Coordinates of C-alpha atoms in Angstrom, one line a residue:
X30 CA -80.1 46.1 -70.6
X31 CA -80.7 42.7 -69.0
X32 CA -79.2 42.6 -65.2
X33 CA -79.1 39.5 -62.8
X34 CA -78.7 40.8 -59.1
X35 CA -77.3 38.2 -56.7
X36 CA -77.3 38.3 -52.8
X37 CA -75.7 35.6 -51.0
X38 CA -76.0 34.3 -47.4
X39 CA -78.5 37.5 -46.4
X40 CA -80.0 36.8 -43.1
X41 CA -83.8 37.1 -43.1
X42 CA -86.0 38.4 -40.3
X43 CA -85.9 35.0 -38.4
X44 CA -81.9 34.8 -38.9
X45 CA -81.9 32.2 -41.7
X46 CA -79.2 32.9 -44.2
X47 CA -80.5 32.7 -47.8
X48 CA -79.1 33.2 -51.4
X49 CA -81.5 35.0 -53.8
X50 CA -81.0 35.5 -57.6
X51 CA -83.2 37.7 -59.8
X52 CA -83.6 38.9 -63.2
X53 CA -84.2 42.6 -64.2
X54 CA -85.0 44.4 -67.4
X55 CA -84.0 48.1 -67.5
X56 CA -83.6 50.8 -69.8
X57 CA -82.7 54.5 -70.0
X58 CA -85.7 56.8 -70.1
X59 CA -86.5 58.8 -73.2
X60 CA -88.2 61.8 -71.4
X61 CA -86.5 65.0 -72.1
X62 CA -85.8 65.8 -68.4
X63 CA -85.1 62.3 -67.4
X64 CA -82.9 61.6 -70.6
X65 CA -80.9 64.8 -69.2
X66 CA -80.4 63.1 -65.8
X67 CA -79.1 60.0 -67.3
X68 CA -76.6 62.0 -69.5
X69 CA -75.5 63.8 -66.3
X70 CA -75.1 60.5 -64.4
X71 CA -73.5 58.4 -67.1
X72 CA -72.1 60.5 -69.9
X73 CA -68.6 59.3 -70.9
X74 CA -69.2 55.9 -69.3
X75 CA -69.5 52.7 -71.2
X76 CA -72.6 50.2 -71.1
X77 CA -70.7 47.8 -68.6
X78 CA -70.3 50.8 -66.2
X79 CA -73.9 51.7 -66.4
X80 CA -74.9 48.1 -65.7
X81 CA -72.7 47.9 -62.6
X82 CA -74.3 51.0 -61.0
X83 CA -77.8 49.8 -61.7
X84 CA -76.8 46.3 -60.6
X85 CA -75.3 47.3 -57.2
X86 CA -78.4 49.7 -56.6
X87 CA -80.7 46.7 -57.2
X88 CA -78.7 44.3 -55.0
X89 CA -78.6 47.0 -52.2
X90 CA -82.3 47.1 -52.0
X91 CA -82.8 43.4 -52.4
X92 CA -80.5 42.7 -49.5
X93 CA -82.3 45.2 -47.3
X94 CA -85.8 44.0 -48.3
X95 CA -84.6 40.2 -47.6
X96 CA -83.7 41.3 -43.9
X97 CA -87.2 42.5 -43.2
X98 CA -89.2 39.3 -44.5
X99 CA -89.5 35.7 -43.2
X100 CA -88.3 32.6 -45.2
X101 CA -91.9 31.7 -45.8
X102 CA -92.9 35.2 -47.1
X103 CA -90.0 35.0 -49.5
X104 CA -90.3 31.6 -50.7
X105 CA -94.1 31.2 -50.8
X106 CA -95.0 34.4 -52.4
X107 CA -92.1 35.4 -54.7
X108 CA -94.1 37.7 -56.9
X109 CA -95.0 39.9 -53.9
X110 CA -91.3 39.7 -53.0
X111 CA -90.2 40.9 -56.5
X112 CA -93.0 43.7 -56.6
X113 CA -91.7 44.9 -53.3
X114 CA -88.2 45.1 -54.6
X115 CA -89.4 46.9 -57.8
X116 CA -91.3 49.4 -55.8
X117 CA -88.5 50.2 -53.4
X118 CA -85.7 50.3 -56.0
X119 CA -87.6 52.4 -58.8
X120 CA -87.3 55.8 -57.2
X121 CA -83.5 55.5 -56.6
X122 CA -82.6 54.1 -60.1
X123 CA -85.3 56.7 -61.6
X124 CA -83.1 59.6 -60.2
X125 CA -80.5 58.3 -62.4
X126 CA -82.6 58.2 -65.3
X127 CA -83.1 54.4 -65.4
X128 CA -86.6 52.6 -65.7
X129 CA -87.1 49.1 -64.4
X130 CA -89.2 47.4 -67.0
X131 CA -89.6 44.2 -65.0
X132 CA -88.0 42.3 -62.0
X133 CA -88.6 38.6 -61.1
X134 CA -87.1 36.5 -58.4
X135 CA -85.1 33.4 -60.4
X136 CA -84.0 31.3 -57.6
X137 CA -84.1 31.1 -53.6
X138 CA -82.1 28.6 -51.7
X139 CA -80.0 28.1 -48.4
X140 CA -77.0 26.2 -47.4
X141 CA -78.6 24.6 -44.1
X142 CA -81.4 22.7 -45.7
X143 CA -84.1 25.0 -44.1
X144 CA -86.1 25.2 -47.2
X145 CA -86.2 21.5 -47.5
X146 CA -86.8 20.9 -44.0
X147 CA -89.7 23.4 -44.2
X148 CA -91.0 21.3 -47.1
X149 CA -90.6 18.0 -45.3
X150 CA -92.4 19.4 -42.2
X151 CA -95.2 20.6 -44.3
X152 CA -95.2 17.4 -46.3
X153 CA -95.5 15.6 -43.0
X154 CA -98.5 17.6 -41.7
X155 CA -100.2 17.2 -44.9
X156 CA -99.4 13.3 -44.9
X157 CA -100.7 13.2 -41.4
X158 CA -104.0 15.0 -42.3
X159 CA -104.5 12.9 -45.2
X160 CA -104.2 9.7 -43.1
X161 CA -106.6 11.1 -40.4
X162 CA -109.0 12.2 -43.3
X163 CA -108.6 8.6 -45.0
X164 CA -109.2 6.8 -41.5
X165 CA -112.2 9.0 -40.9
X166 CA -113.5 8.5 -44.2
X167 CA -113.3 4.7 -43.9
X168 CA -114.9 4.8 -40.5
X169 CA -117.7 6.8 -41.8
X170 CA -117.9 4.8 -44.9
X171 CA -118.2 1.5 -42.8
X172 CA -121.0 2.9 -40.5
X173 CA -122.6 4.3 -43.5
X174 CA -122.5 1.1 -45.2
X175 CA -123.8 -1.2 -42.3
X176 CA -126.9 1.4 -42.0
X177 CA -127.5 1.1 -45.8
X178 CA -127.2 -2.8 -45.6
X179 CA -129.8 -2.9 -42.8
X180 CA -132.1 -0.5 -44.5
X181 CA -131.7 -2.5 -47.8
X182 CA -132.4 -5.8 -45.9
X183 CA -135.8 -4.2 -44.5
X184 CA -136.7 -2.9 -47.7
X185 CA -136.0 -6.0 -49.4
X186 CA -138.1 -8.1 -46.8
X187 CA -140.9 -5.5 -47.1
X188 CA -140.6 -5.9 -51.0
X189 CA -140.3 -9.8 -50.9
X190 CA -143.5 -9.9 -48.8
X191 CA -145.2 -7.7 -51.0
X192 CA -144.2 -9.5 -54.1
X193 CA -145.3 -12.7 -52.6
X194 CA -148.9 -11.4 -51.8
X195 CA -149.1 -9.9 -55.4
X196 CA -148.1 -13.2 -56.9
X197 CA -150.7 -15.1 -55.0
X198 CA -153.2 -12.5 -55.7
X199 CA -152.2 -12.8 -59.4
X200 CA -152.3 -16.3 -59.5
X201 CA -155.9 -16.5 -58.2
X202 CA -156.8 -13.7 -60.5
X203 CA -155.1 -15.6 -63.5
X204 CA -157.1 -18.7 -62.7
X205 CA -160.4 -16.8 -62.7
X206 CA -159.4 -15.0 -65.9
X207 CA -158.2 -18.4 -67.5
X208 CA -161.4 -20.1 -66.8
X209 CA -163.5 -17.1 -68.2
X210 CA -161.0 -16.7 -71.1
X211 CA -161.5 -20.6 -71.9
X212 CA -165.4 -20.3 -71.9
X213 CA -165.4 -17.4 -74.2
X214 CA -162.6 -18.8 -76.3
X215 CA -164.9 -21.9 -76.8
X216 CA -167.9 -19.9 -77.5
X217 CA -165.8 -17.7 -80.0
X218 CA -164.4 -20.7 -81.6
X219 CA -167.7 -22.2 -82.2
X220 CA -169.3 -18.9 -83.4
X221 CA -166.2 -18.6 -85.6
X222 CA -166.5 -21.9 -87.1
X223 CA -170.2 -21.6 -87.8
X224 CA -169.7 -18.2 -89.4
X225 CA -166.7 -19.6 -91.5
X226 CA -168.8 -22.1 -92.8
X227 CA -171.5 -19.6 -93.9
X228 CA -168.8 -17.3 -95.2
X229 CA -167.4 -20.2 -97.0
X230 CA -170.8 -21.1 -98.6
X231 CA -171.3 -17.5 -99.7
X232 CA -167.8 -17.3 -101.1
X233 CA -168.3 -20.6 -103.0
X234 CA -171.7 -19.3 -104.5
X235 CA -170.0 -16.2 -105.6
X236 CA -167.1 -18.1 -107.1
X237 CA -169.5 -20.2 -109.3
X238 CA -171.2 -16.8 -110.3
X239 CA -167.9 -15.3 -111.0
X240 CA -166.8 -18.5 -112.9
X241 CA -170.0 -18.2 -114.9
X242 CA -169.3 -14.5 -115.8
X243 CA -165.7 -15.2 -116.5
X244 CA -166.6 -18.0 -118.8
X245 CA -169.1 -15.8 -120.8
X246 CA -166.5 -13.1 -120.7
X247 CA -164.0 -15.7 -122.1
X248 CA -166.3 -16.7 -124.9
X249 CA -166.9 -13.2 -125.9
X250 CA -163.1 -12.6 -125.7
X251 CA -162.5 -15.6 -127.8
X252 CA -165.0 -14.5 -130.5
X253 CA -163.2 -11.1 -130.5
X254 CA -159.9 -12.7 -130.7
X255 CA -161.1 -14.9 -133.8
X256 CA -162.0 -11.7 -135.6
X257 CA -159.0 -10.0 -134.7
X258 CA -156.8 -13.0 -135.9
X259 CA -158.7 -13.2 -138.9
X260 CA -158.2 -9.6 -139.5
X261 CA -154.7 -9.8 -138.5
X262 CA -153.9 -12.5 -141.0
X263 CA -155.7 -10.4 -143.7
X264 CA -153.4 -7.4 -142.7
X265 CA -150.1 -9.4 -142.2
X266 CA -150.2 -12.2 -144.5
X267 CA -152.9 -12.0 -147.5
X268 CA -152.2 -8.2 -148.2
X269 CA -148.6 -8.3 -147.9
X270 CA -148.4 -11.3 -149.9
X271 CA -150.4 -9.5 -152.8
X272 CA -148.3 -6.6 -152.3
X273 CA -145.1 -9.0 -152.7
X274 CA -146.6 -10.6 -155.7
X275 CA -147.6 -7.3 -157.4
X276 CA -143.9 -5.9 -156.5
X277 CA -142.4 -9.2 -158.0
X278 CA -144.5 -9.1 -161.3
X279 CA -143.6 -5.2 -161.7
X280 CA -139.8 -6.2 -161.0
X281 CA -140.2 -9.1 -163.8
X282 CA -141.7 -6.8 -166.2
X283 CA -139.0 -4.1 -165.6
X284 CA -136.3 -6.8 -165.9
X285 CA -138.0 -8.2 -169.0
X286 CA -138.1 -4.6 -170.7
X287 CA -134.4 -4.2 -169.5
X288 CA -133.3 -7.3 -171.0
X289 CA -135.1 -6.4 -174.3
X290 CA -133.5 -2.9 -174.2
X291 CA -130.0 -4.5 -173.6
X292 CA -130.5 -7.1 -176.4
X293 CA -131.4 -4.5 -178.8
X294 CA -128.5 -2.2 -177.6
X295 CA -126.0 -5.2 -178.0
X296 CA -127.6 -5.9 -181.6
X297 CA -127.0 -2.5 -182.4
X298 CA -123.5 -2.5 -181.0
X299 CA -122.6 -5.6 -183.0
X300 CA -124.1 -4.2 -186.2
X301 CA -122.2 -0.9 -185.9
X302 CA -118.9 -2.9 -185.0
X303 CA -119.6 -5.2 -188.1
X304 CA -120.0 -2.2 -190.2
X305 CA -116.9 -0.4 -188.9
X306 CA -114.8 -3.7 -189.1
X307 CA -116.1 -4.2 -192.7
X308 CA -115.1 -0.9 -193.5
X309 CA -111.7 -1.1 -192.1
X310 CA -111.1 -4.5 -193.8
X311 CA -112.5 -2.7 -197.0
X312 CA -110.0 0.0 -196.6
X313 CA -107.3 -2.4 -195.7
X314 CA -107.9 -4.4 -198.6
X315 CA -108.2 -1.5 -201.0
X316 CA -104.8 -0.3 -199.5
X317 CA -103.2 -3.7 -199.7
X318 CA -104.3 -4.1 -203.4
X319 CA -103.1 -0.5 -204.2
X320 CA -99.8 -1.4 -202.6
X321 CA -99.5 -4.7 -204.6
X322 CA -100.3 -2.9 -207.8
X323 CA -97.7 -0.2 -207.1
X324 CA -95.2 -2.9 -206.0
X325 CA -96.1 -5.0 -209.2
X326 CA -95.3 -1.9 -211.4
X327 CA -92.0 -1.2 -209.5
X328 CA -90.9 -4.6 -210.1
X329 CA -92.0 -4.6 -213.9
X330 CA -90.3 -1.1 -214.0
X331 CA -87.0 -1.9 -212.4
X332 CA -87.1 -5.8 -213.4
X333 CA -83.9 -7.4 -211.8
X334 CA -82.8 -4.6 -209.8
X335 CA -86.3 -4.8 -207.8
X336 CA -85.9 -8.5 -207.3
X337 CA -82.3 -7.9 -206.2
X338 CA -83.5 -5.5 -203.5
X339 CA -86.0 -7.8 -202.3
X340 CA -83.3 -10.5 -201.9
X341 CA -80.9 -8.1 -200.2
X342 CA -83.7 -7.2 -197.7
X343 CA -84.4 -10.8 -196.9
X344 CA -80.7 -11.8 -196.6
X345 CA -80.5 -10.5 -193.1
X346 CA -83.5 -12.5 -192.0
X347 CA -82.3 -15.5 -193.6
X348 CA -79.0 -15.3 -191.9
X349 CA -80.6 -14.6 -188.4
X350 CA -82.6 -17.8 -188.9
X351 CA -79.6 -19.7 -189.9
X352 CA -77.4 -18.3 -187.0
X353 CA -80.2 -18.5 -184.4
X354 CA -78.9 -22.1 -183.1
X355 CA -75.5 -20.6 -182.5
X356 CA -77.0 -18.0 -179.8
X357 CA -77.3 -20.9 -177.4
X358 CA -73.5 -21.9 -177.9
X359 CA -71.4 -20.6 -175.1
X360 CA -67.9 -21.0 -176.8
X361 CA -66.7 -22.3 -180.3
X362 CA -63.4 -24.1 -180.4
X363 CA -61.7 -24.7 -183.7
X364 CA -59.5 -27.7 -183.7
X365 CA -56.7 -26.9 -186.1
X366 CA -52.9 -26.6 -186.1
X367 CA -52.8 -24.1 -189.0
X368 CA -54.0 -20.6 -188.4
X369 CA -54.6 -20.1 -192.1
X370 CA -57.3 -22.9 -192.1
X371 CA -59.8 -20.6 -190.3
X372 CA -59.2 -17.8 -192.9
X373 CA -59.6 -20.4 -195.6
X374 CA -62.7 -21.7 -194.5
X375 CA -64.2 -18.1 -194.4
X376 CA -63.2 -17.5 -197.8
X377 CA -64.8 -20.5 -198.8
X378 CA -68.1 -19.8 -197.2
X379 CA -68.1 -16.4 -198.8
X380 CA -67.4 -17.7 -202.3
X381 CA -70.1 -20.3 -202.0
X382 CA -72.6 -17.7 -200.7
X383 CA -74.0 -16.3 -204.2
X384 CA -74.5 -19.8 -205.5
X385 CA -76.4 -20.7 -202.3
X386 CA -78.7 -17.4 -202.9
X387 CA -79.0 -18.2 -206.6
X388 CA -80.3 -21.8 -205.7
X389 CA -82.8 -20.3 -203.1
X390 CA -84.1 -17.3 -205.0
X391 CA -82.9 -17.4 -208.5
X392 CA -80.9 -14.4 -208.1
X393 CA -77.5 -14.3 -209.3
X394 CA -75.5 -12.2 -206.8
X395 CA -72.3 -12.4 -209.1
X396 CA -74.1 -10.0 -211.5
X397 CA -74.0 -7.3 -208.7
X398 CA -70.8 -5.1 -209.4
X399 CA -70.2 -4.9 -205.5
X400 CA -70.9 -8.6 -205.0
X401 CA -68.9 -9.6 -208.2
X402 CA -65.8 -7.6 -207.1
X403 CA -65.9 -8.9 -203.6
X404 CA -66.0 -12.5 -204.8
X405 CA -63.3 -11.8 -207.3
X406 CA -61.1 -10.4 -204.6
X407 CA -61.6 -13.4 -202.5
X408 CA -60.6 -15.7 -205.3

């Protein structure tokens, strides 16, 4: 259970009225004996009743402890104040089977601005001490700064004096060193030039010797290069040319043999085709002669009837040739006022047909019973 005990306007040991609020966490103990005590105290009461009993107990102890402490003790050390309340109240609530888990002071204030005045006084004291400390620090800093400046000037004067003495000694030593260096430099330069001339002479002599050796080497290399070039020409030009010529010759000979074989094969082919065609023509001629012979015998056997059959077979072809121009005509219009005119023209053409065939072929269609009957009917 969470409880918030509150004591208003409780006078402290100095008679200053304070209002203090706290927060307490409590629970019913679970040990068998203590749980029996809690049951004895609170059985039949609800949670709010239990809270009221514990809250009044805590507020009573809080009020009694406030009367024994000063405002400064309460305000500045709240943890100690809360610990004291918890230690004093714990036995009483423990006898009711209640355990205080925690107790803290939430707020402390008064209605006469005592705490704020206390804070202002303390603030003023701290501010005064701070100002005094700043002034003393600035004073000490000024004194120390002046002392440091004096020491600095003394050190600087001594340093400048030593620097001047050192610079003068340095310039004198530098002049002596420069003169000695110039002498040594001139001697070294002269010796260097002489030695350089000697070395140049040696170098030139060695260069001439090297050129002679290089020329000999070059002549030998050129001779070897000529031999190498000659061998390379033999290997890369003459022998490949000879190989290529031999290859071309072999190809030409192979091509020649190929052409000869192809010509022989073609001649054999033509001969075989000629023989086959001659055999075919001979067979066709024999067949045609046999056909003509049989045809002649048929004509001789059947006489006019055979001729008539030939004419009848040829008539559709003749009619087709005659009627061919008419296939290009889209429409034929007969100009006649008499409908019997068309019929008479058709009859006339049919009557003249045997005479036309007789004139063309020498065959008289009128002698054929069917044709004769047809023409007689038309008449």
